Amino acid sequence: MPYRAPLNDYRFIFENVVGFSRVAETERFAEATPELVEQILTEAARLSEEVIAPLNWPGDRNPAKLENGVVRTSPGFGDGYKAIAEGGWVGMAANPDHGGMGLPMAVTTAVNEMLSSACLSLQLCPLLSQGQIEALEHHASDELKALYLPKLTSGEWSGTMNLTEPQAGSDVGALRTKAEPQEDGSYRITGQKIYITWGDADFLPNVVHLVLARLPDAPAGTKGISLFLVPKYLPNEAGEPGEQNDLRVVSLEEKMGIHASPTCVMEFDGATGWLVGGPNKGMAAMFTMMNNARLGVGAQGIGVGERAYQHAVAYAMDRVQGKASGSGAIVEHADVRRMLTQMKADLFAARSIALMNAVAIDMAAATGEAGWKARAALLTPITKVFGTETGVQVAHEGVQIHGGMGFVEETGAAQFSRDARITPIYEGTNGIQAMDLVARKMMDGGEAAFSLIDEIQSQAEEARASHEALAQKVWEATEALRETTEWLAEQEMQDRFAGAVPYLYAFARVLGGAAHLRAAQKGDAARGAFAAFYIDRLLPEHRALLAQARAGAKGLYSISLDDLTAA
Amino acid sequence: MPYRAPLNDYRFIFENVVGFSRVAETERFAEATPELVEQILTEAARLSEEVIAPLNWPGDRNPAKLENGVVRTSPGFGDGYKAIAEGGWVGMAANPDHGGMGLPMAVTTAVNEMLSSACLSLQLCPLLSQGQIEALEHHASDELKALYLPKLTSGEWSGTMNLTEPQAGSDVGALRTKAEPQEDGSYRITGQKIYITWGDADFLPNVVHLVLARLPDAPAGTKGISLFLVPKYLPNEAGEPGEQNDLRVVSLEEKMGIHASPTCVMEFDGATGWLVGGPNKGMAAMFTMMNNARLGVGAQGIGVGERAYQHAVAYAMDRVQGKASGSGAIVEHADVRRMLTQMKADLFAARSIALMNAVAIDMAAATGEAGWKARAALLTPITKVFGTETGVQVAHEGVQIHGGMGFVEETGAAQFSRDARITPIYEGTNGIQAMDLVARKMMDGGEAAFSLIDEIQSQAEEARASHEALAQKVWEATEALRETTEWLAEQEMQDRFAGAVPYLYAFARVLGGAAHLRAAQKGDAARGAFAAFYIDRLLPEHRALLAQARAGAKGLYSISLDDLTAA
């Protein structure tokens, strides 16, 4: 099944839903003219469709393997990676001083979505480099920047992130890897890290690890964590890979999906590294990297979902069964139609939220305004959760539309479902994202949320003239969200946490409603029909979600552990 | 992770929720005394926990394989199957005249759930035999019954169901396999069948295939389908396996889950078979078999979900991360608590619905009353869909609770999710079940539904005395279901179909609410707390579902195929 990049959707959302023109009007992104954006998106679409998409299924069937310490990658992945790097896509958002394109995050997000549709396993490699580039730009010394950023930006070398240890997953503060200062200003890093995505690859001349570790006598917990740059090969005087560092891939995990992405257990055995950011300032650097990575993971969910959708709709138009009208294909059955329409309507909502988030990041970067920063921070966990859950749900329905063929690996539908499954887990589980939303992102008393809610309601007011019924439904749902937000902001943390996930989903449903309403106003009849579907059939879910959000923790803790384990 | 059968839940539901005592009071099931039921459930629990459960994970890691035409099964499966057969579990519901135990369907359903928790892949083998036994009891000649039923009931031989062909999945009427009459009264069967679960196994001395095929000059579509019994080895005069029949396993499917269950492509090359039921009466026989199999598949979903839940709660109690209170384990986090509580509350709801369904089947069999028959028919698609969706959703959340470990196959959490995924697909996809509910099951104008709705409301009235708030919520939800049922019963079929799946979910939510309300009335404080959780937080979903159920087909078909495929 060929993949077709949803370019019309990007164009429409950029222009009509998220107001990308504001970004292009800033000095910082003045070069991102409509012509350039069009050219960038078209080129990324071509690469994704023609070069990367064909690698996806063979990659699942031929996972990355560890052979005598070397990570042997899936067929064609070396060439695919090279095409991504040579197109400049690794450094598309990076600083032009080091060879980057300096593109807005909105454009980067669309490109990342397309590459994820094409091949999630491969796309992870440049995505991690993007995060590392950003962390180094913000926190590394000029010397490290000069040595590493050009190689990372060009994609010649790739970057990884080494956080997790067996006892320290979501609880990063529990990590134990040690860093001992050396006389020459470097550090010796010793410890084991797990879940290191693209920890190594046979097509990469060098891999640069960012490793969280503890200095001697560092305070306990997250306050005693520092970040180190640890390359596989130490650069020689010419800046090329020289002596091998004391680190190695011990094993690869066998996973449910993304088989072609090597997930490494890394052993650092007194490896040489350099401090990035100040001593004990590792968490700040890590958050820089993770914040945009969360948007990237949201885009991954949407990307896998988009491809699963295209796979399913093609099957539904081809498969003749039963007494459907018209062509006789199952796409004529009302229930199949319902599933497909929901899949596409949800993808549009998730994509709009992700791009709204990206525009806020761009505006914050371009203007430095606190309001945009707060908007971006508020939207990030929502994008991550709703993008990834939409990906999982759409891929699930994609399997269902295939019937028995969906459960058979040969069809490819199952792969999308297995691949998408990682996205609600990594880069902070979706539960942790929701806790972030109701805790850190409400330390302003809900100000950022209320500002967005006000904006949606103004938009709904404006839409009444042409779409009264839809506008009213969006207005009311937004008002219900406001009331629950006011209530939440006054609760103890435990009560917020008990309803955090349903609250986040309700917020996403409302944002999706706003995006669809805008599409109905600005788009053709088909956009209006999808908007009506979403607002009439899916938006009503917000009520039950908000009821859950307000139910509090007391009822949960009235059930004891013995009650939970009674059989 | 050991599995513990939820015996207390069965006892509680039998006694307090579904009124099993009515079944035991009938003449037909007079032997099913509380003592016998207790003994049966305890013995099945022991087998499931100690003998079958340990086979599950190794089975996933070592799938069934086809070697030189022989299906080599996973390690220990031969012994596991023998233990099931020797315990009499294959024939537990079968007629005692042929060696069966003649147990009520309620007991059989509980046992099937336990065996599914233990090992879904293996449990499929006896489940298919149970369906075949029932079809033969109702439709086969006395000669065939005498020859085959004792062997099938004892589990010495197993049974399969051969429906699907590549062009004929959900649309059974499109099948092409031919049956040519022979002078001796037998038939020659020629054709290819796919998705034949346990089509063969190295531990079975004989496999009996029931095959749907067309007689010469049979009418087109489902009216021209006949059912044939086609054994792998033709019985000799002693009734033992004799000459090999002209059929073979061509290949096994590679699937997303249930790896240890061989899914065969079968080739019948002029194989000898015998007619079961009259010529062109195959669909009736097939429906006999499929109807109870749907309840069985619902129980499978619940069974896999139960085990996934147990796996997740054990992990959550063991895994220390972050600053949770108490033990420091993640089970103390409010969001993990919320997920676990929902999983257990939904499993209780699904189990209650399945057992309510089984009791209706038993009462129909014992009394012959049309009301019980209609009740059983109404509940069957609901049990199938809600049981399987609960299984998938609980297994999904189980992976999520494991975090990164959930995505790694080593933990076992992923297997439950992959295994559960088949259950919403086979035995009629969940979309087809929902269409059955709003079409065939409403040919009575909704009478069976209204009778159940009346009963739930009477129960809610009665519960007001002790649980006013919960009772009121259940009453109101039931009233909303009644209104939508009245509305649906008057619509064109296409409008019913457009809302069939959301309608079915709403019905299930209400039935679950009724079961939990009963549990609050009759059970301890913990049952009351789960009931409050379900009724306060999950039952409200019925509103959005009913809104979807009533949205009709028009909006769906206003979106063209071009709109669906626009990128």
Short mmCIF file of C-alpha atoms in Angstrom, two decimals, chain B residues 89-361:
data_model
loop_
_atom_site.label_atom_id
_atom_site.label_comp_id
_atom_site.label_asym_id
_atom_site.label_seq_id
_atom_site.Cartn_x
_atom_site.Cartn_y
_atom_site.Cartn_z
CA TRP B 89 -14.07 -30.35 30.31
CA VAL B 90 -14.48 -30.72 26.55
CA GLY B 91 -17.88 -32.36 27.10
CA MET B 92 -18.93 -30.42 30.19
CA ALA B 93 -22.07 -29.04 28.51
CA ALA B 94 -22.67 -32.09 26.31
CA ASN B 95 -25.43 -34.64 26.55
CA PRO B 96 -24.73 -37.28 29.23
CA ASP B 97 -25.97 -39.93 26.73
CA HIS B 98 -22.68 -39.50 24.88
CA GLY B 99 -20.55 -39.09 27.96
CA GLY B 100 -21.07 -35.40 28.62
CA MET B 101 -21.55 -33.76 32.00
CA GLY B 102 -24.71 -31.88 30.93
CA LEU B 103 -23.71 -28.85 32.97
CA PRO B 104 -25.59 -25.56 32.68
CA MET B 105 -24.14 -22.96 30.32
CA ALA B 106 -23.54 -20.63 33.28
CA VAL B 107 -21.06 -23.08 34.79
CA THR B 108 -19.56 -23.85 31.39
CA THR B 109 -19.06 -20.13 30.77
CA ALA B 110 -17.20 -19.66 34.04
CA VAL B 111 -14.98 -22.65 33.27
CA ASN B 112 -14.32 -21.40 29.74
CA GLU B 113 -13.34 -18.02 31.14
CA MET B 114 -10.83 -19.64 33.51
CA LEU B 115 -9.31 -21.78 30.76
CA SER B 116 -9.05 -18.68 28.55
CA SER B 117 -7.24 -16.82 31.30
CA ALA B 118 -4.90 -19.76 31.62
CA CYS B 119 -4.15 -20.13 27.90
CA LEU B 120 -6.35 -18.71 25.17
CA SER B 121 -4.47 -20.51 22.41
CA LEU B 122 -5.06 -23.93 23.95
CA GLN B 123 -8.61 -23.23 25.14
CA LEU B 124 -9.69 -22.59 21.56
CA CYS B 125 -9.30 -26.29 20.79
CA PRO B 126 -11.94 -27.58 23.26
CA LEU B 127 -14.15 -24.53 22.62
CA LEU B 128 -14.43 -25.47 18.95
CA SER B 129 -15.19 -29.06 19.89
CA GLN B 130 -18.00 -27.82 22.16
CA GLY B 131 -19.56 -25.96 19.24
CA GLN B 132 -19.28 -28.99 17.01
CA ILE B 133 -20.80 -31.27 19.62
CA GLU B 134 -23.77 -28.95 19.91
CA ALA B 135 -24.24 -28.77 16.14
CA LEU B 136 -24.12 -32.55 15.82
CA GLU B 137 -26.51 -33.06 18.75
CA HIS B 138 -29.07 -30.82 17.03
CA HIS B 139 -28.59 -31.67 13.38
CA ALA B 140 -26.70 -34.93 12.75
CA SER B 141 -28.17 -38.34 12.00
CA ASP B 142 -28.25 -40.91 14.78
CA GLU B 143 -25.58 -42.89 12.98
CA LEU B 144 -23.17 -39.95 12.87
CA LYS B 145 -23.98 -39.07 16.47
CA ALA B 146 -23.25 -42.58 17.66
CA LEU B 147 -19.96 -42.70 15.78
CA TYR B 148 -18.60 -39.25 16.54
CA LEU B 149 -20.17 -37.79 19.67
CA PRO B 150 -18.54 -40.10 22.23
CA LYS B 151 -15.06 -39.42 20.78
CA LEU B 152 -15.65 -35.67 20.61
CA THR B 153 -17.25 -35.47 24.05
CA SER B 154 -14.37 -37.31 25.68
CA GLY B 155 -11.94 -35.06 23.84
CA GLU B 156 -10.20 -38.03 22.25
CA TRP B 157 -10.89 -36.38 18.87
CA SER B 158 -11.36 -32.66 18.36
CA GLY B 159 -13.70 -30.68 16.13
CA THR B 160 -13.17 -27.71 13.84
CA MET B 161 -15.38 -25.32 11.93
CA ASN B 162 -14.63 -24.66 8.25
CA LEU B 163 -16.56 -21.58 7.10
CA THR B 164 -14.25 -18.99 5.64
CA GLU B 165 -12.82 -18.88 2.13
CA PRO B 166 -10.65 -16.09 0.79
CA GLN B 167 -13.58 -14.39 -0.94
CA ALA B 168 -16.12 -15.37 1.73
CA GLY B 169 -15.45 -14.08 5.24
CA SER B 170 -18.33 -12.28 6.93
CA ASP B 171 -20.24 -12.95 3.72
CA VAL B 172 -20.55 -16.72 4.14
CA GLY B 173 -22.98 -16.91 1.24
CA ALA B 174 -20.16 -16.24 -1.21
CA LEU B 175 -18.44 -19.56 -0.54
CA ARG B 176 -17.56 -21.94 -3.39
CA THR B 177 -16.43 -25.23 -1.86
CA LYS B 178 -18.21 -28.06 -3.67
CA ALA B 179 -19.88 -31.21 -2.37
CA GLU B 180 -20.66 -33.98 -4.89
CA PRO B 181 -22.99 -36.81 -3.84
CA GLN B 182 -21.63 -40.37 -4.09
CA GLU B 183 -23.56 -43.57 -4.56
CA ASP B 184 -22.90 -44.76 -1.01
CA GLY B 185 -24.63 -41.69 0.46
CA SER B 186 -21.41 -39.86 1.21
CA TYR B 187 -20.14 -36.72 -0.54
CA ARG B 188 -16.86 -35.63 -2.09
CA ILE B 189 -15.77 -32.25 -0.73
CA THR B 190 -13.45 -30.06 -2.80
CA GLY B 191 -12.25 -26.57 -1.98
CA GLN B 192 -9.98 -24.42 0.14
CA LYS B 193 -10.84 -23.05 3.56
CA ILE B 194 -8.91 -20.44 5.55
CA TYR B 195 -8.65 -19.41 9.22
CA ILE B 196 -9.26 -22.96 10.45
CA THR B 197 -8.41 -22.83 14.13
CA TRP B 198 -6.75 -26.02 15.37
CA GLY B 199 -7.18 -27.53 11.90
CA ASP B 200 -4.71 -30.18 13.01
CA ALA B 201 -2.36 -31.01 15.88
CA ASP B 202 0.33 -33.59 16.49
CA PHE B 203 -1.32 -34.68 19.75
CA LEU B 204 -4.72 -35.52 18.22
CA PRO B 205 -5.41 -39.01 16.84
CA ASN B 206 -8.22 -37.59 14.71
CA VAL B 207 -9.71 -34.21 13.79
CA VAL B 208 -13.32 -33.86 12.69
CA HIS B 209 -14.03 -31.00 10.32
CA LEU B 210 -17.45 -29.48 9.84
CA VAL B 211 -17.33 -27.93 6.39
CA LEU B 212 -19.76 -25.58 4.69
CA ALA B 213 -20.08 -26.38 0.99
CA ARG B 214 -22.46 -26.25 -1.97
CA LEU B 215 -24.31 -29.17 -3.48
CA PRO B 216 -24.55 -29.27 -7.29
CA ASP B 217 -27.26 -26.87 -8.50
CA ALA B 218 -27.65 -25.37 -5.03
CA PRO B 219 -29.28 -21.92 -4.97
CA ALA B 220 -26.92 -18.94 -4.81
CA GLY B 221 -26.04 -17.26 -1.53
CA THR B 222 -26.74 -18.56 1.96
CA LYS B 223 -29.77 -20.56 0.85
CA GLY B 224 -27.57 -22.98 -1.05
CA ILE B 225 -25.17 -23.94 1.70
CA SER B 226 -24.97 -27.36 3.31
CA LEU B 227 -22.93 -28.68 6.20
CA PHE B 228 -20.69 -31.74 6.00
CA LEU B 229 -18.77 -33.77 8.52
CA VAL B 230 -15.32 -34.57 7.15
CA PRO B 231 -12.89 -36.45 9.42
CA LYS B 232 -9.16 -36.42 8.91
CA TYR B 233 -9.12 -40.21 9.27
CA LEU B 234 -12.18 -42.17 8.20
CA PRO B 235 -13.34 -44.33 11.13
CA ASN B 236 -12.87 -48.05 10.54
CA GLU B 237 -15.37 -50.70 11.57
CA ALA B 238 -14.20 -50.50 15.16
CA GLY B 239 -14.85 -46.76 15.07
CA GLU B 240 -11.14 -46.04 15.33
CA PRO B 241 -9.14 -43.82 12.94
CA GLY B 242 -8.65 -45.73 9.68
CA GLU B 243 -7.80 -44.59 6.18
CA GLN B 244 -6.55 -40.99 5.75
CA ASN B 245 -9.06 -38.69 4.08
CA ASP B 246 -8.16 -36.44 1.11
CA LEU B 247 -7.53 -33.28 3.03
CA ARG B 248 -4.46 -31.53 4.32
CA VAL B 249 -3.10 -28.46 6.03
CA VAL B 250 -1.47 -26.29 3.37
CA SER B 251 -0.01 -23.60 5.61
CA LEU B 252 -0.33 -21.80 8.94
CA GLU B 253 -1.00 -18.07 9.28
CA GLU B 254 1.49 -15.84 11.04
CA LYS B 255 -0.64 -13.83 13.41
CA MET B 256 -0.41 -10.89 15.80
CA GLY B 257 -1.29 -13.12 18.75
CA ILE B 258 -2.48 -16.57 19.87
CA HIS B 259 0.72 -17.90 18.34
CA ALA B 260 0.28 -21.34 19.85
CA SER B 261 -3.09 -21.83 18.18
CA PRO B 262 -2.46 -23.21 14.69
CA THR B 263 -4.60 -21.23 12.19
CA CYS B 264 -4.67 -23.44 9.14
CA VAL B 265 -5.32 -23.10 5.46
CA MET B 266 -7.10 -26.39 4.69
CA GLU B 267 -7.26 -28.05 1.30
CA PHE B 268 -10.08 -30.53 0.67
CA ASP B 269 -9.31 -32.49 -2.44
CA GLY B 270 -12.33 -34.69 -2.99
CA ALA B 271 -12.43 -35.62 0.69
CA THR B 272 -15.17 -37.96 1.88
CA GLY B 273 -17.84 -36.33 4.03
CA TRP B 274 -21.40 -36.82 5.29
CA LEU B 275 -24.29 -34.41 5.28
CA VAL B 276 -25.29 -32.87 8.63
CA GLY B 277 -28.85 -31.50 8.64
CA GLY B 278 -30.76 -31.36 5.40
CA PRO B 279 -29.48 -30.29 1.98
CA ASN B 280 -29.09 -26.49 1.84
CA LYS B 281 -29.70 -26.27 5.58
CA GLY B 282 -26.11 -25.53 6.49
CA MET B 283 -26.71 -22.01 7.74
CA ALA B 284 -29.15 -23.19 10.40
CA ALA B 285 -26.63 -25.69 11.73
CA MET B 286 -23.92 -23.09 11.59
CA PHE B 287 -25.98 -20.63 13.59
CA THR B 288 -26.54 -23.24 16.30
CA MET B 289 -22.83 -23.57 16.60
CA MET B 290 -22.03 -19.88 16.35
CA ASN B 291 -24.63 -18.62 18.77
CA ASN B 292 -23.13 -20.20 21.84
CA ALA B 293 -19.66 -19.75 20.45
CA ARG B 294 -20.26 -16.01 20.62
CA LEU B 295 -20.90 -16.28 24.33
CA GLY B 296 -17.74 -18.37 24.51
CA VAL B 297 -15.73 -15.69 22.73
CA GLY B 298 -17.11 -13.04 25.06
CA ALA B 299 -15.87 -15.20 27.94
CA GLN B 300 -12.48 -15.44 26.23
CA GLY B 301 -12.19 -11.66 26.18
CA ILE B 302 -13.05 -11.50 29.87
CA GLY B 303 -10.62 -14.32 30.62
CA VAL B 304 -7.65 -12.69 28.90
CA GLY B 305 -8.62 -9.38 30.48
CA GLU B 306 -8.73 -10.96 33.95
CA ARG B 307 -5.26 -12.37 33.57
CA ALA B 308 -3.90 -9.12 32.14
CA TYR B 309 -5.43 -7.35 35.14
CA GLN B 310 -3.83 -9.72 37.63
CA HIS B 311 -0.49 -9.29 35.89
CA ALA B 312 -0.80 -5.50 36.01
CA VAL B 313 -1.92 -5.21 39.61
CA ALA B 314 0.93 -7.48 40.75
CA TYR B 315 3.40 -5.33 38.84
CA ALA B 316 1.90 -2.11 40.22
CA MET B 317 2.25 -3.42 43.80
CA ASP B 318 5.83 -4.45 43.22
CA ARG B 319 7.24 -1.59 41.16
CA VAL B 320 8.64 1.25 43.24
CA GLN B 321 8.88 4.58 41.36
CA GLY B 322 8.55 8.21 42.38
CA LYS B 323 7.19 9.65 45.55
CA ALA B 324 4.10 7.55 46.04
CA SER B 325 2.89 7.29 49.61
CA GLY B 326 2.75 4.06 51.60
CA SER B 327 4.84 1.31 50.08
CA GLY B 328 6.21 3.64 47.41
CA ALA B 329 4.89 1.27 44.74
CA ILE B 330 3.14 2.75 41.72
CA VAL B 331 -0.17 1.29 42.85
CA GLU B 332 -0.30 4.22 45.28
CA HIS B 333 -0.43 6.75 42.40
CA ALA B 334 -3.96 8.01 41.81
CA ASP B 335 -3.86 7.48 38.05
CA VAL B 336 -2.60 3.89 38.33
CA ARG B 337 -5.30 3.32 40.94
CA ARG B 338 -7.89 4.77 38.57
CA MET B 339 -6.80 2.46 35.75
CA LEU B 340 -6.79 -0.64 37.96
CA THR B 341 -10.17 0.17 39.47
CA GLN B 342 -11.71 0.70 36.06
CA MET B 343 -10.22 -2.55 34.79
CA LYS B 344 -11.67 -4.53 37.68
CA ALA B 345 -15.03 -2.74 37.59
CA ASP B 346 -15.37 -3.38 33.86
CA LEU B 347 -14.37 -7.03 34.22
CA PHE B 348 -17.07 -7.46 36.85
CA ALA B 349 -19.63 -5.82 34.54
CA ALA B 350 -18.62 -7.95 31.55
CA ARG B 351 -18.58 -11.15 33.61
CA SER B 352 -22.02 -10.38 35.01
CA ILE B 353 -23.42 -9.77 31.52
CA ALA B 354 -21.93 -13.02 30.21
CA LEU B 355 -23.34 -15.01 33.11
CA MET B 356 -26.73 -13.29 32.79
CA ASN B 357 -26.67 -14.39 29.16
CA ALA B 358 -25.70 -17.94 30.12
CA VAL B 359 -28.52 -18.16 32.68
CA ALA B 360 -30.99 -17.06 29.99
CA ILE B 361 -29.70 -19.84 27.72
#
